CSV table of N, CA, C and O in Angstrom, one decimal:
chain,number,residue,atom,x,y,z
A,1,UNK,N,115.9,90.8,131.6
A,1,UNK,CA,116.6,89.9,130.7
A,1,UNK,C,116.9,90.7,129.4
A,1,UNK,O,116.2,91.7,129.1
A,2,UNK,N,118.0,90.4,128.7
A,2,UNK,CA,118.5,91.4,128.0
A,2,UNK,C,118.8,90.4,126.2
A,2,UNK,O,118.8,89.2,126.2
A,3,UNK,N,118.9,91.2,124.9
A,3,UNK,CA,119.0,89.9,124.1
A,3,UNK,C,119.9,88.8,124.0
A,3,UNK,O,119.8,87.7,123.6
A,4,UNK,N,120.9,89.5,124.6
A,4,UNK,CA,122.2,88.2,124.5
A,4,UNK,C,122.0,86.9,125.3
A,4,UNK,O,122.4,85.8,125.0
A,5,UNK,N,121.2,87.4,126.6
A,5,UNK,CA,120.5,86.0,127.2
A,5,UNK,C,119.3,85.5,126.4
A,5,UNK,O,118.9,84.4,126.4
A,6,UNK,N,118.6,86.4,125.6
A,6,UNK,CA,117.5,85.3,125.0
A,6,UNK,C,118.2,84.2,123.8
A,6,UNK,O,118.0,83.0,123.5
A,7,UNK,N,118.8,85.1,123.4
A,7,UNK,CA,120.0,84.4,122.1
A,7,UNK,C,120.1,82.6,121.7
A,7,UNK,O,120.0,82.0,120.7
A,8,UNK,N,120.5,82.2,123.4
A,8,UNK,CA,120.4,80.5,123.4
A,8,UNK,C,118.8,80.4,123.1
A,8,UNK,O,118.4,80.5,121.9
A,9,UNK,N,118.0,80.1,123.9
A,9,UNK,CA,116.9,80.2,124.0
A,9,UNK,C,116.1,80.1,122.2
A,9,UNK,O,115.4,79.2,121.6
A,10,UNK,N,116.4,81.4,121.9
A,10,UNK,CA,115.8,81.4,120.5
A,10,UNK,C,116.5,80.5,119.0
A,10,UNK,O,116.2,80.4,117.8
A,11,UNK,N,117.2,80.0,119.7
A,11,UNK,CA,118.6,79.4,118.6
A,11,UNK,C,117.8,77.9,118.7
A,11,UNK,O,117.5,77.4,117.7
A,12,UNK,N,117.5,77.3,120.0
A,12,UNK,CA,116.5,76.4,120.2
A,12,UNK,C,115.0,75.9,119.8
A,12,UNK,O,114.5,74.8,120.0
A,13,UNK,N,114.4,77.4,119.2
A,13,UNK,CA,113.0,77.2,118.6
A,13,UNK,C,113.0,76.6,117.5
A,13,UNK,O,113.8,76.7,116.6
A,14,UNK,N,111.7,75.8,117.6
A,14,UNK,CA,111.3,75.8,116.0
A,14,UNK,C,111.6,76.2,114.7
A,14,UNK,O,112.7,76.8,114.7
A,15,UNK,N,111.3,76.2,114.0
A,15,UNK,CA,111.2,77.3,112.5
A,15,UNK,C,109.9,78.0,112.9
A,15,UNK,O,109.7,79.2,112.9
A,16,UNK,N,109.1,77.2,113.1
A,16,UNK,CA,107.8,78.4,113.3
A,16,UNK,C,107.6,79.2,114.3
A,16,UNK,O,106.8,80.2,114.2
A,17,UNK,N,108.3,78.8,115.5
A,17,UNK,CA,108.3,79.5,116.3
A,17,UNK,C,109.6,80.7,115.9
A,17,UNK,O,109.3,81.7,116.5
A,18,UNK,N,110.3,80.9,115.3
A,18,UNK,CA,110.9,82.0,115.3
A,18,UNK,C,110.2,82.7,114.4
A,18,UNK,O,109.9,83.8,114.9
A,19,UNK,N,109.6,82.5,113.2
A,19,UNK,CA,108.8,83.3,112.5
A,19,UNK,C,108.1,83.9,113.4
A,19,UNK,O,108.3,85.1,113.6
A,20,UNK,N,107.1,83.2,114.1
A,20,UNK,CA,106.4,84.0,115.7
A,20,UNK,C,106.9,85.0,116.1
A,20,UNK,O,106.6,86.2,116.3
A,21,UNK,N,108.2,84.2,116.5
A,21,UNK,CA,109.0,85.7,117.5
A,21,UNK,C,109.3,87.0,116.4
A,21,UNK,O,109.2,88.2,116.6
A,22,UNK,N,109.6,86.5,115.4
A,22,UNK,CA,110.1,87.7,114.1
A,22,UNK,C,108.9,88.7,113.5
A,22,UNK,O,109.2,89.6,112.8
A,23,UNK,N,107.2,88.2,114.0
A,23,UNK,CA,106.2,88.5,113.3
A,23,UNK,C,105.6,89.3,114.6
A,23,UNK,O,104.8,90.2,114.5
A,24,UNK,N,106.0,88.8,115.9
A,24,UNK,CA,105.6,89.6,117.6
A,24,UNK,C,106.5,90.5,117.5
A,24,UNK,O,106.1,91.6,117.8
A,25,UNK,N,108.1,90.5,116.9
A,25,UNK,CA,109.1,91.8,117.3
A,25,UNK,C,108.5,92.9,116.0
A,25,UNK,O,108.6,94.1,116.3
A,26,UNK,N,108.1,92.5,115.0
A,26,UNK,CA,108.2,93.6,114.0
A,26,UNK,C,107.2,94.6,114.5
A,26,UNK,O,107.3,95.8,114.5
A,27,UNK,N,106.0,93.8,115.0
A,27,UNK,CA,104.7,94.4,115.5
A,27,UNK,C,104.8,95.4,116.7
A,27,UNK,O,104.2,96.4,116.9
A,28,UNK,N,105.7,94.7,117.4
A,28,UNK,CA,106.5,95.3,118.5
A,28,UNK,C,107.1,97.3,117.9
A,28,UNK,O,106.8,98.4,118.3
A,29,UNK,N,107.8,97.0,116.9
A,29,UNK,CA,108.3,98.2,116.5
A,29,UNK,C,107.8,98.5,115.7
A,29,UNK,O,108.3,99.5,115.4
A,30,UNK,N,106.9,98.3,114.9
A,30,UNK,CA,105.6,99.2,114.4
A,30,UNK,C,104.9,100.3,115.2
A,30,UNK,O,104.5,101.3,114.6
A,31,UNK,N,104.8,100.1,116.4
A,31,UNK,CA,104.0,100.3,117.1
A,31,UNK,C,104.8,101.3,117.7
A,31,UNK,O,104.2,102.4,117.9
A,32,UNK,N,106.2,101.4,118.2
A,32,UNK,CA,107.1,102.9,118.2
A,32,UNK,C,107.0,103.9,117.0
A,32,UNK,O,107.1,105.1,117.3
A,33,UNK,N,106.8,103.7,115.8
A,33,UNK,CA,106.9,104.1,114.6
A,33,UNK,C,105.8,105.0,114.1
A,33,UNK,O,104.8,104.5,113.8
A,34,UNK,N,106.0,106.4,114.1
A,34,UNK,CA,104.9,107.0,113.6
A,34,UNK,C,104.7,107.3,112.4
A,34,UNK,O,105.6,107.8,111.7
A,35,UNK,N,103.8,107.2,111.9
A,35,UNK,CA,103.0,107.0,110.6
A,35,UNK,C,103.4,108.1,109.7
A,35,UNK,O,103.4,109.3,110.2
A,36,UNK,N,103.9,107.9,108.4
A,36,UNK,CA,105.3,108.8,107.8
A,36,UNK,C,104.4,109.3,106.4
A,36,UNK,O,104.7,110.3,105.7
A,37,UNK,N,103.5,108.6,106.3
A,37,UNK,CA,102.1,109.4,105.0
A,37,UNK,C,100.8,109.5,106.2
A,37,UNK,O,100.4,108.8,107.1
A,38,UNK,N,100.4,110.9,105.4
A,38,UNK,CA,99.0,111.5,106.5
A,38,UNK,C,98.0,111.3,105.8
A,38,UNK,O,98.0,111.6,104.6
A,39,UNK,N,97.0,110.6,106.6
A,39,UNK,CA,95.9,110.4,105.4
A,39,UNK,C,94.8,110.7,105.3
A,39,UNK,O,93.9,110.8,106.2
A,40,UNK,N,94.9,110.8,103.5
A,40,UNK,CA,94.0,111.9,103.1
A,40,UNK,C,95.1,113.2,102.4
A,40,UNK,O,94.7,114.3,101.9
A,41,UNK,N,96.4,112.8,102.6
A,41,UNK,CA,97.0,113.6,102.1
A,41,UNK,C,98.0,113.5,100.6
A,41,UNK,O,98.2,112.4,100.2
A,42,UNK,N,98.5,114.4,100.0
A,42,UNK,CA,98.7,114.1,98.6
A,42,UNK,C,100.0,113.9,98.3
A,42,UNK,O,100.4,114.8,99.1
A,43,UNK,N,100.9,113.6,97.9
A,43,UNK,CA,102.2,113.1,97.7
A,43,UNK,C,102.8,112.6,96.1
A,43,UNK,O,102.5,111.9,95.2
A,44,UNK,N,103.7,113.4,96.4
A,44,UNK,CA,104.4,113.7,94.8
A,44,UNK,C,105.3,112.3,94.6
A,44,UNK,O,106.2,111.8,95.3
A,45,UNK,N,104.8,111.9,93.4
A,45,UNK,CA,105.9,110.3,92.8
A,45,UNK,C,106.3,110.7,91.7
A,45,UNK,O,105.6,111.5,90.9
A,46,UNK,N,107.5,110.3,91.5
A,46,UNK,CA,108.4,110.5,89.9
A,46,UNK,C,108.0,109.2,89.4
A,46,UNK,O,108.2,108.1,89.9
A,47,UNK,N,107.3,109.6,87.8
A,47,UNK,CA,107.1,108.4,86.9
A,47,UNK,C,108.2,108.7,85.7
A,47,UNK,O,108.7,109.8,85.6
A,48,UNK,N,108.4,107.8,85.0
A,48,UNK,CA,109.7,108.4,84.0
A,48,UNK,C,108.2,108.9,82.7
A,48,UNK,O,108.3,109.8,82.0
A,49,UNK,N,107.6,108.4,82.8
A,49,UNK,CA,105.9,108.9,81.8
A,49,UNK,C,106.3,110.2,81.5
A,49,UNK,O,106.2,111.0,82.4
A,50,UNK,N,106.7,110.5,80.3
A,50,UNK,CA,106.9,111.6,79.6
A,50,UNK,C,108.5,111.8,79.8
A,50,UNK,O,109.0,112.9,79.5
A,51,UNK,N,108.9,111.1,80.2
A,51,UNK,CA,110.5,111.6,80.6
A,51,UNK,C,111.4,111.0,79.1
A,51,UNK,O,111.8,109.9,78.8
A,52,UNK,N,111.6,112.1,78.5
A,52,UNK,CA,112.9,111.7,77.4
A,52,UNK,C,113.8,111.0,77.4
A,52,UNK,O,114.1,110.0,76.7
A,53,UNK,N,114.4,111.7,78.6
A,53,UNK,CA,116.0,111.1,79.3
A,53,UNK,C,115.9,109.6,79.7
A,53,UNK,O,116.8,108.7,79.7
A,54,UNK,N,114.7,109.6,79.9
A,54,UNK,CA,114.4,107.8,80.5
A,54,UNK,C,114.3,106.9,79.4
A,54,UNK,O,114.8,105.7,79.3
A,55,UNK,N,113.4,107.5,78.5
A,55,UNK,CA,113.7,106.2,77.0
A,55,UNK,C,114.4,106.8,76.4
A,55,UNK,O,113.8,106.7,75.3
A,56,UNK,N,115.5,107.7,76.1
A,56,UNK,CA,116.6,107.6,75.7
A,56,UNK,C,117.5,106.3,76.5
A,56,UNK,O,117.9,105.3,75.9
A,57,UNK,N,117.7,106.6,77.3
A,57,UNK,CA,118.5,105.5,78.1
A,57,UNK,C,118.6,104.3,78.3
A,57,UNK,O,119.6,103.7,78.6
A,58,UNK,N,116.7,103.7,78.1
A,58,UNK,CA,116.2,102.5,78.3
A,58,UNK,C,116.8,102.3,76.4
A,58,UNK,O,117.6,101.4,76.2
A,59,UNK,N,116.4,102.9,75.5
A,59,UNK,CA,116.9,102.7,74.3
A,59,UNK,C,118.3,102.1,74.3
A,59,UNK,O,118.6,101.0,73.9
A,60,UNK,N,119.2,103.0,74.9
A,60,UNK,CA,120.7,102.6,74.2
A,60,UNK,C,120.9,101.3,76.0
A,60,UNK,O,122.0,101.4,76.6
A,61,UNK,N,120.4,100.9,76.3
A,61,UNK,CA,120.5,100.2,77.4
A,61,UNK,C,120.1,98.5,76.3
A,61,UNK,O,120.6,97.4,76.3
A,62,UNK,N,119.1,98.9,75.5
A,62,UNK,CA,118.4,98.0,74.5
A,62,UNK,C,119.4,97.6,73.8
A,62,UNK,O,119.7,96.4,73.9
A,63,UNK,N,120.0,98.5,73.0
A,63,UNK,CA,120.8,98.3,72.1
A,63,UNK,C,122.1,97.8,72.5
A,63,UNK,O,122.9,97.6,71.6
A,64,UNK,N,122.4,97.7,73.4
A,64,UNK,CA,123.9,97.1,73.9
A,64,UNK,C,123.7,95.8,74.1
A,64,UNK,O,124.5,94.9,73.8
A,65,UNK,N,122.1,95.7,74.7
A,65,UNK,CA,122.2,94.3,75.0
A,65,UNK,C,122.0,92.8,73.9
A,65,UNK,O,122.0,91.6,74.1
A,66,UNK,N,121.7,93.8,72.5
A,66,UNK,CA,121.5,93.2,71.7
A,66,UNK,C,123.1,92.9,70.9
A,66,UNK,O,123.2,92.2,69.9
């Protein structure tokens, strides 16, 4: 069976039953999906914390709005 035949079918559930179906498919493709942070491992984030350019900007972003 292919999706365009489940299509009717699912257009006929519940509300909760499709949440079901939407909460069984995501789990469904989680499960193809390999794991994209290693863990135990360390990983670089940009904070604007210390960033000039960033409250410069959030400044005149301030001042416009006023």
């Amino acid at each position: 069976m292919n999706a365009v035949e489940l299509f009717p079918t699912l257009r006929n559930l519940t509300r909760a039953d499709k949440l079901k179906v939407i909460q069984f498919l995501v789990s469904e493709l989680s499960r193809d999906e390999k794991p994209s942070l290693e863990q135990g491992a360390t990983y670089p984030i940009w904070s604007p914390l210390n960033s000039h350019a960033a409250a410069h900007q959030l400044a005149q972003q301030l001042e416009s709005d006023e």
